[in-house]
Amino acid sequence: MSIVMAGVSLLTYGLVFVTPGDPAYTILHERRGSPPSDAEVAAFRAEHGLDEPFVSQYLSWLSGVLRGDLGTSYFRSESVSTLLLQYLPNTLELAVAAMIVSLALAVPVGVVSAVHRDTWIDRTSQIAALLGVSMPNFWLGYLLILVVSLQLGLTPTSGSGTLSHLVLPAITLGTGLAAIVTRLVRTSMLEVLEAEYVDTARSKGVRERLVVYKHALRNALIPVVTIVGLQFGFVLSGAVVVEVVFQRPGLGTLLVDAVFARDYPVVQGVVLVTAVAFVITNQLVDLAYVALDPRIERGERA
Amino acid sequence: MPEKHVTMDRRTALKTTLGAGTLALAGCLAGDDDTDFRIGSPWDVGRDPLEDGSPLRRLGITEALVSVDYDAEPAPGLATDWERVENTRWEFSLRDDVVFHDGEELTADVVVDSLERTVESEAFAGVPITAIEAVDDSTVAVETDTPFSPLPAHLSRNDAVILSPGSFEDGELVEPISTGPFVFESVQPGTELRAIRNDDYYGEVPTIESVRYEVVEDDQTRRMKLENSELEMARILPQETVSDLEETDGIDVYTPEIPRIRFLTFDTQSEPFDDERVRRAVSYAVDRETLTESVLEGVDDPAVGPISPEMTDWADPDLEESLYDPDRARQLLDEAGWTTGSEEVRTRDGEDFEIEVVAFDARSLPMIAKVLQGQLADVGIDLEITVVEYGTMLDQVSQDSFDAYLTSWGTLWYPDPDRLADMFHSDGDLHHGYENEEVDALLEEARELDDREKRRERYHEVQSIVVEDAPISVLTGYTNVIATAAEVDGYEPHPTEITYGLETVDLEGE
């Protein structure tokens, strides 16, 4: 895990380093409203250690991180950890809600699609999934606001704080993911339904419903769990757009604003948190395997 | 098989119930808000006037020694008047009836402390203030390194507001406590700023009791929030929404011109724009009327000079109203040696007239670049557009040579035409490399002179020279689209947007 984190941080640090745009110049320009003098740029660089070679910059940042100090934003006087703590809960809330929406949609639809393979049910769900994948997030967001908020008056258009604020963004972000997962559940389910042990179960006279839900679905979910874990990244990148449309202050908006402002400590902080989230999700995925497939656990014990 | 269908139905039914339940619950949770006046705008909020000063100022929380009136001129604020006692020394007399939101009295010492913080900040690096001192209890003197007429204008800026000593704890700003008609209540960066009425305000006490500024980054979202009555005022809406909103019941639309221009900056140090004839030719080739009518929906106005004559008499009244003259453009290009052969694109010494225009990805600029591309093709110039993000553009044009870039600038963010020096002085900020001794001398004199009429003459002269020399080609003015709920009464857009003027706003039926 620490190797992954170190790799990610080194890579982003490197990318940020080669990005066009001198942070000293850009930030001073923004603060003063006019181009800074060379002396001011030099002073800023010295203050923030931007003069030093890449490796020593990275190492000093890294040693700070290990001591729990993520640095201070170039722009605001707040520390990066404060900013992250402020923005992270909103994004987590959105990501989890979107995951719930997508799974609640995708698993039943995928299973029904597979069971009723090549019927109208299957085709409708396939078309819906295609639509879901193709529909840009921001567009779906606007549509939902127009219909649900403006026409029906059920939810506020945007903002954050209450459950009602979360409904539309979660649906917006969740449906895109649901479309992908539905197709995956369907494929995986079809494969499993043709497996020999399913035939065995059927031939033993187990009822079809039990075959599908007890024997087949559980096995079919293993690849699905893997992909859902990986799709967490999709949720975060989608969150950028959704956060802007629904006026939710979150990591996505924080990151984009920081990149444009060349606020590198904040960029690093957000990337680090994202990487941690990825690593944790992967751990959870592994745990889910064990829950779904007892053989994996036995293997570990041996 | 029928069994299975029953299962599905049950599940579907369950899901529908859950879904409907969530939405119903959501419906109940909405509308827990009793703020009088809600404003949606894209700019971020914070507690420090040096960092996010404009929302604090515009809401009426903070105030400065100098205010700006509705003619875009410096006007009395916390100082009743000021005098230039020496060429480099100014004295500001303070109002005697002002208390801060925390009960602290406004005295010269407090003002000096507050202004010192401002002057030491990077934001004031370009203002030659050398000393600030209290002369007596209600007089503050400011000294400058060189004679500096724009001083009062700079002291009207959002970062020069006066804060009470109670705003700070251990030298750190914890809360912006100032003197305005509204009192700071809370702020959540990236989200909102709240303020309540200052019942003890020395001026007109607002009728609105509480106000909330919401950071709504997306302009469509701002509009929908207004339409859904979640905002009383939505600011900076896209031009294309004006005609729709005007037809919407319950919404009023305001389209005030603000002191900002969109323009093309040439690199006067490198080919082909090192030749002023070529720069002028581009300026003549642009049909600004068509430009604003098409991509800007006729909301913004064409512009020729850097300052709008509608806005202030600092603008040169003698500038031509329209520069569009494609024949003259062709003639100038011919003279400069760029001739048309059999091809559509002009050539000189076997080289095609191809230029790259860099635009940043804000709002309408890339679309304007497209229109320019078509219009310049008519006179035989091949224009290539590169759209980058603002920081990258600045980086490119400040370090390397370029052909031209498209940008927009505020022209009176401090209400003084000294801003023209930032644009046209050889030490200016636009990276055009334009150097004209006469312009430099005029700008330097005008910065020092006290007499308004003499300053005006010089600034008018500068404007007519730079339109002729064309280091930049001004294209359009700028209109702010603001929409309010129809109940909002008495709103008057301020020309430099220094205030939303909430103290004069009424909500009908309240």
PDB file of N, CA, C and O in Angstrom, chain B residues 49-71:
ATOM      1  N   PRO B  49     -10.450  40.185   3.561  1.00  0.00           N
ATOM      2  CA  PRO B  49     -10.611  41.109   2.427  1.00  0.00           C
ATOM      3  C   PRO B  49      -9.412  41.107   1.479  1.00  0.00           C
ATOM      4  O   PRO B  49      -9.544  41.476   0.318  1.00  0.00           O
ATOM      5  N   LEU B  50      -8.238  40.701   1.969  1.00  0.00           N
ATOM      6  CA  LEU B  50      -7.083  40.663   1.071  1.00  0.00           C
ATOM      7  C   LEU B  50      -7.161  39.476   0.122  1.00  0.00           C
ATOM      8  O   LEU B  50      -6.535  39.454  -0.916  1.00  0.00           O
ATOM      9  N   GLU B  51      -7.928  38.451   0.493  1.00  0.00           N
ATOM     10  CA  GLU B  51      -8.009  37.266  -0.356  1.00  0.00           C
ATOM     11  C   GLU B  51      -9.309  37.222  -1.161  1.00  0.00           C
ATOM     12  O   GLU B  51      -9.288  37.031  -2.370  1.00  0.00           O
ATOM     13  N   ASP B  52     -10.435  37.346  -0.496  1.00  0.00           N
ATOM     14  CA  ASP B  52     -11.726  37.301  -1.195  1.00  0.00           C
ATOM     15  C   ASP B  52     -12.511  38.549  -0.838  1.00  0.00           C
ATOM     16  O   ASP B  52     -13.584  38.477  -0.245  1.00  0.00           O
ATOM     17  N   GLY B  53     -11.965  39.691  -1.184  1.00  0.00           N
ATOM     18  CA  GLY B  53     -12.542  40.944  -0.713  1.00  0.00           C
ATOM     19  C   GLY B  53     -13.842  41.347  -1.373  1.00  0.00           C
ATOM     20  O   GLY B  53     -14.665  42.023  -0.761  1.00  0.00           O
ATOM     21  N   SER B  54     -14.064  40.922  -2.631  1.00  0.00           N
ATOM     22  CA  SER B  54     -15.196  41.532  -3.321  1.00  0.00           C
ATOM     23  C   SER B  54     -16.564  41.126  -2.780  1.00  0.00           C
ATOM     24  O   SER B  54     -17.419  41.985  -2.613  1.00  0.00           O
ATOM     25  N   PRO B  55     -16.819  39.833  -2.450  1.00  0.00           N
ATOM     26  CA  PRO B  55     -18.149  39.560  -1.887  1.00  0.00           C
ATOM     27  C   PRO B  55     -18.406  40.314  -0.583  1.00  0.00           C
ATOM     28  O   PRO B  55     -19.504  40.824  -0.362  1.00  0.00           O
ATOM     29  N   LEU B  56     -17.377  40.420   0.274  1.00  0.00           N
ATOM     30  CA  LEU B  56     -17.551  41.127   1.547  1.00  0.00           C
ATOM     31  C   LEU B  56     -17.925  42.588   1.303  1.00  0.00           C
ATOM     32  O   LEU B  56     -18.791  43.150   1.971  1.00  0.00           O
ATOM     33  N   ARG B  57     -17.269  43.189   0.317  1.00  0.00           N
ATOM     34  CA  ARG B  57     -17.518  44.593   0.028  1.00  0.00           C
ATOM     35  C   ARG B  57     -18.879  44.780  -0.631  1.00  0.00           C
ATOM     36  O   ARG B  57     -19.654  45.656  -0.279  1.00  0.00           O
ATOM     37  N   ARG B  58     -19.152  43.923  -1.597  1.00  0.00           N
ATOM     38  CA  ARG B  58     -20.378  44.102  -2.384  1.00  0.00           C
ATOM     39  C   ARG B  58     -21.630  43.875  -1.550  1.00  0.00           C
ATOM     40  O   ARG B  58     -22.649  44.529  -1.756  1.00  0.00           O
ATOM     41  N   LEU B  59     -21.558  42.960  -0.606  1.00  0.00           N
ATOM     42  CA  LEU B  59     -22.716  42.745   0.260  1.00  0.00           C
ATOM     43  C   LEU B  59     -22.936  43.926   1.183  1.00  0.00           C
ATOM     44  O   LEU B  59     -24.028  44.124   1.693  1.00  0.00           O
ATOM     45  N   GLY B  60     -21.871  44.734   1.429  1.00  0.00           N
ATOM     46  CA  GLY B  60     -22.009  45.865   2.339  1.00  0.00           C
ATOM     47  C   GLY B  60     -21.519  45.546   3.734  1.00  0.00           C
ATOM     48  O   GLY B  60     -21.939  46.167   4.704  1.00  0.00           O
ATOM     49  N   ILE B  61     -20.647  44.543   3.873  1.00  0.00           N
ATOM     50  CA  ILE B  61     -20.075  44.246   5.181  1.00  0.00           C
ATOM     51  C   ILE B  61     -18.906  45.189   5.443  1.00  0.00           C
ATOM     52  O   ILE B  61     -18.837  45.832   6.475  1.00  0.00           O
ATOM     53  N   THR B  62     -18.000  45.264   4.482  1.00  0.00           N
ATOM     54  CA  THR B  62     -16.809  46.099   4.663  1.00  0.00           C
ATOM     55  C   THR B  62     -16.983  47.445   3.965  1.00  0.00           C
ATOM     56  O   THR B  62     -17.736  47.564   2.992  1.00  0.00           O
ATOM     57  N   GLU B  63     -16.272  48.440   4.490  1.00  0.00           N
ATOM     58  CA  GLU B  63     -16.250  49.761   3.879  1.00  0.00           C
ATOM     59  C   GLU B  63     -14.828  50.300   3.921  1.00  0.00           C
ATOM     60  O   GLU B  63     -14.044  49.920   4.790  1.00  0.00           O
ATOM     61  N   ALA B  64     -14.530  51.213   2.999  1.00  0.00           N
ATOM     62  CA  ALA B  64     -13.183  51.792   2.935  1.00  0.00           C
ATOM     63  C   ALA B  64     -13.281  53.295   3.154  1.00  0.00           C
ATOM     64  O   ALA B  64     -14.371  53.859   3.197  1.00  0.00           O
ATOM     65  N   LEU B  65     -12.124  53.945   3.271  1.00  0.00           N
ATOM     66  CA  LEU B  65     -12.117  55.401   3.418  1.00  0.00           C
ATOM     67  C   LEU B  65     -12.833  56.053   2.248  1.00  0.00           C
ATOM     68  O   LEU B  65     -13.558  57.022   2.397  1.00  0.00           O
ATOM     69  N   VAL B  66     -12.581  55.473   1.063  1.00  0.00           N
ATOM     70  CA  VAL B  66     -13.130  56.061  -0.147  1.00  0.00           C
ATOM     71  C   VAL B  66     -14.157  55.101  -0.732  1.00  0.00           C
ATOM     72  O   VAL B  66     -13.965  53.889  -0.717  1.00  0.00           O
ATOM     73  N   SER B  67     -15.244  55.660  -1.208  1.00  0.00           N
ATOM     74  CA  SER B  67     -16.266  54.850  -1.867  1.00  0.00           C
ATOM     75  C   SER B  67     -16.244  55.186  -3.363  1.00  0.00           C
ATOM     76  O   SER B  67     -15.424  55.985  -3.808  1.00  0.00           O
ATOM     77  N   VAL B  68     -17.129  54.585  -4.120  1.00  0.00           N
ATOM     78  CA  VAL B  68     -17.206  54.903  -5.540  1.00  0.00           C
ATOM     79  C   VAL B  68     -18.655  55.224  -5.839  1.00  0.00           C
ATOM     80  O   VAL B  68     -19.558  54.462  -5.473  1.00  0.00           O
ATOM     81  N   ASP B  69     -18.898  56.371  -6.481  1.00  0.00           N
ATOM     82  CA  ASP B  69     -20.293  56.740  -6.721  1.00  0.00           C
ATOM     83  C   ASP B  69     -20.821  56.128  -8.027  1.00  0.00           C
ATOM     84  O   ASP B  69     -20.111  55.404  -8.716  1.00  0.00           O
ATOM     85  N   TYR B  70     -22.066  56.451  -8.337  1.00  0.00           N
ATOM     86  CA  TYR B  70     -22.693  55.826  -9.503  1.00  0.00           C
ATOM     87  C   TYR B  70     -22.216  56.432 -10.823  1.00  0.00           C
ATOM     88  O   TYR B  70     -22.650  56.019 -11.892  1.00  0.00           O
ATOM     89  N   ASP B  71     -21.298  57.431 -10.752  1.00  0.00           N
ATOM     90  CA  ASP B  71     -20.632  57.901 -11.961  1.00  0.00           C
ATOM     91  C   ASP B  71     -19.230  57.316 -12.082  1.00  0.00           C
ATOM     92  O   ASP B  71     -18.403  57.824 -12.837  1.00  0.00           O
TER      93      ASP B  71
END
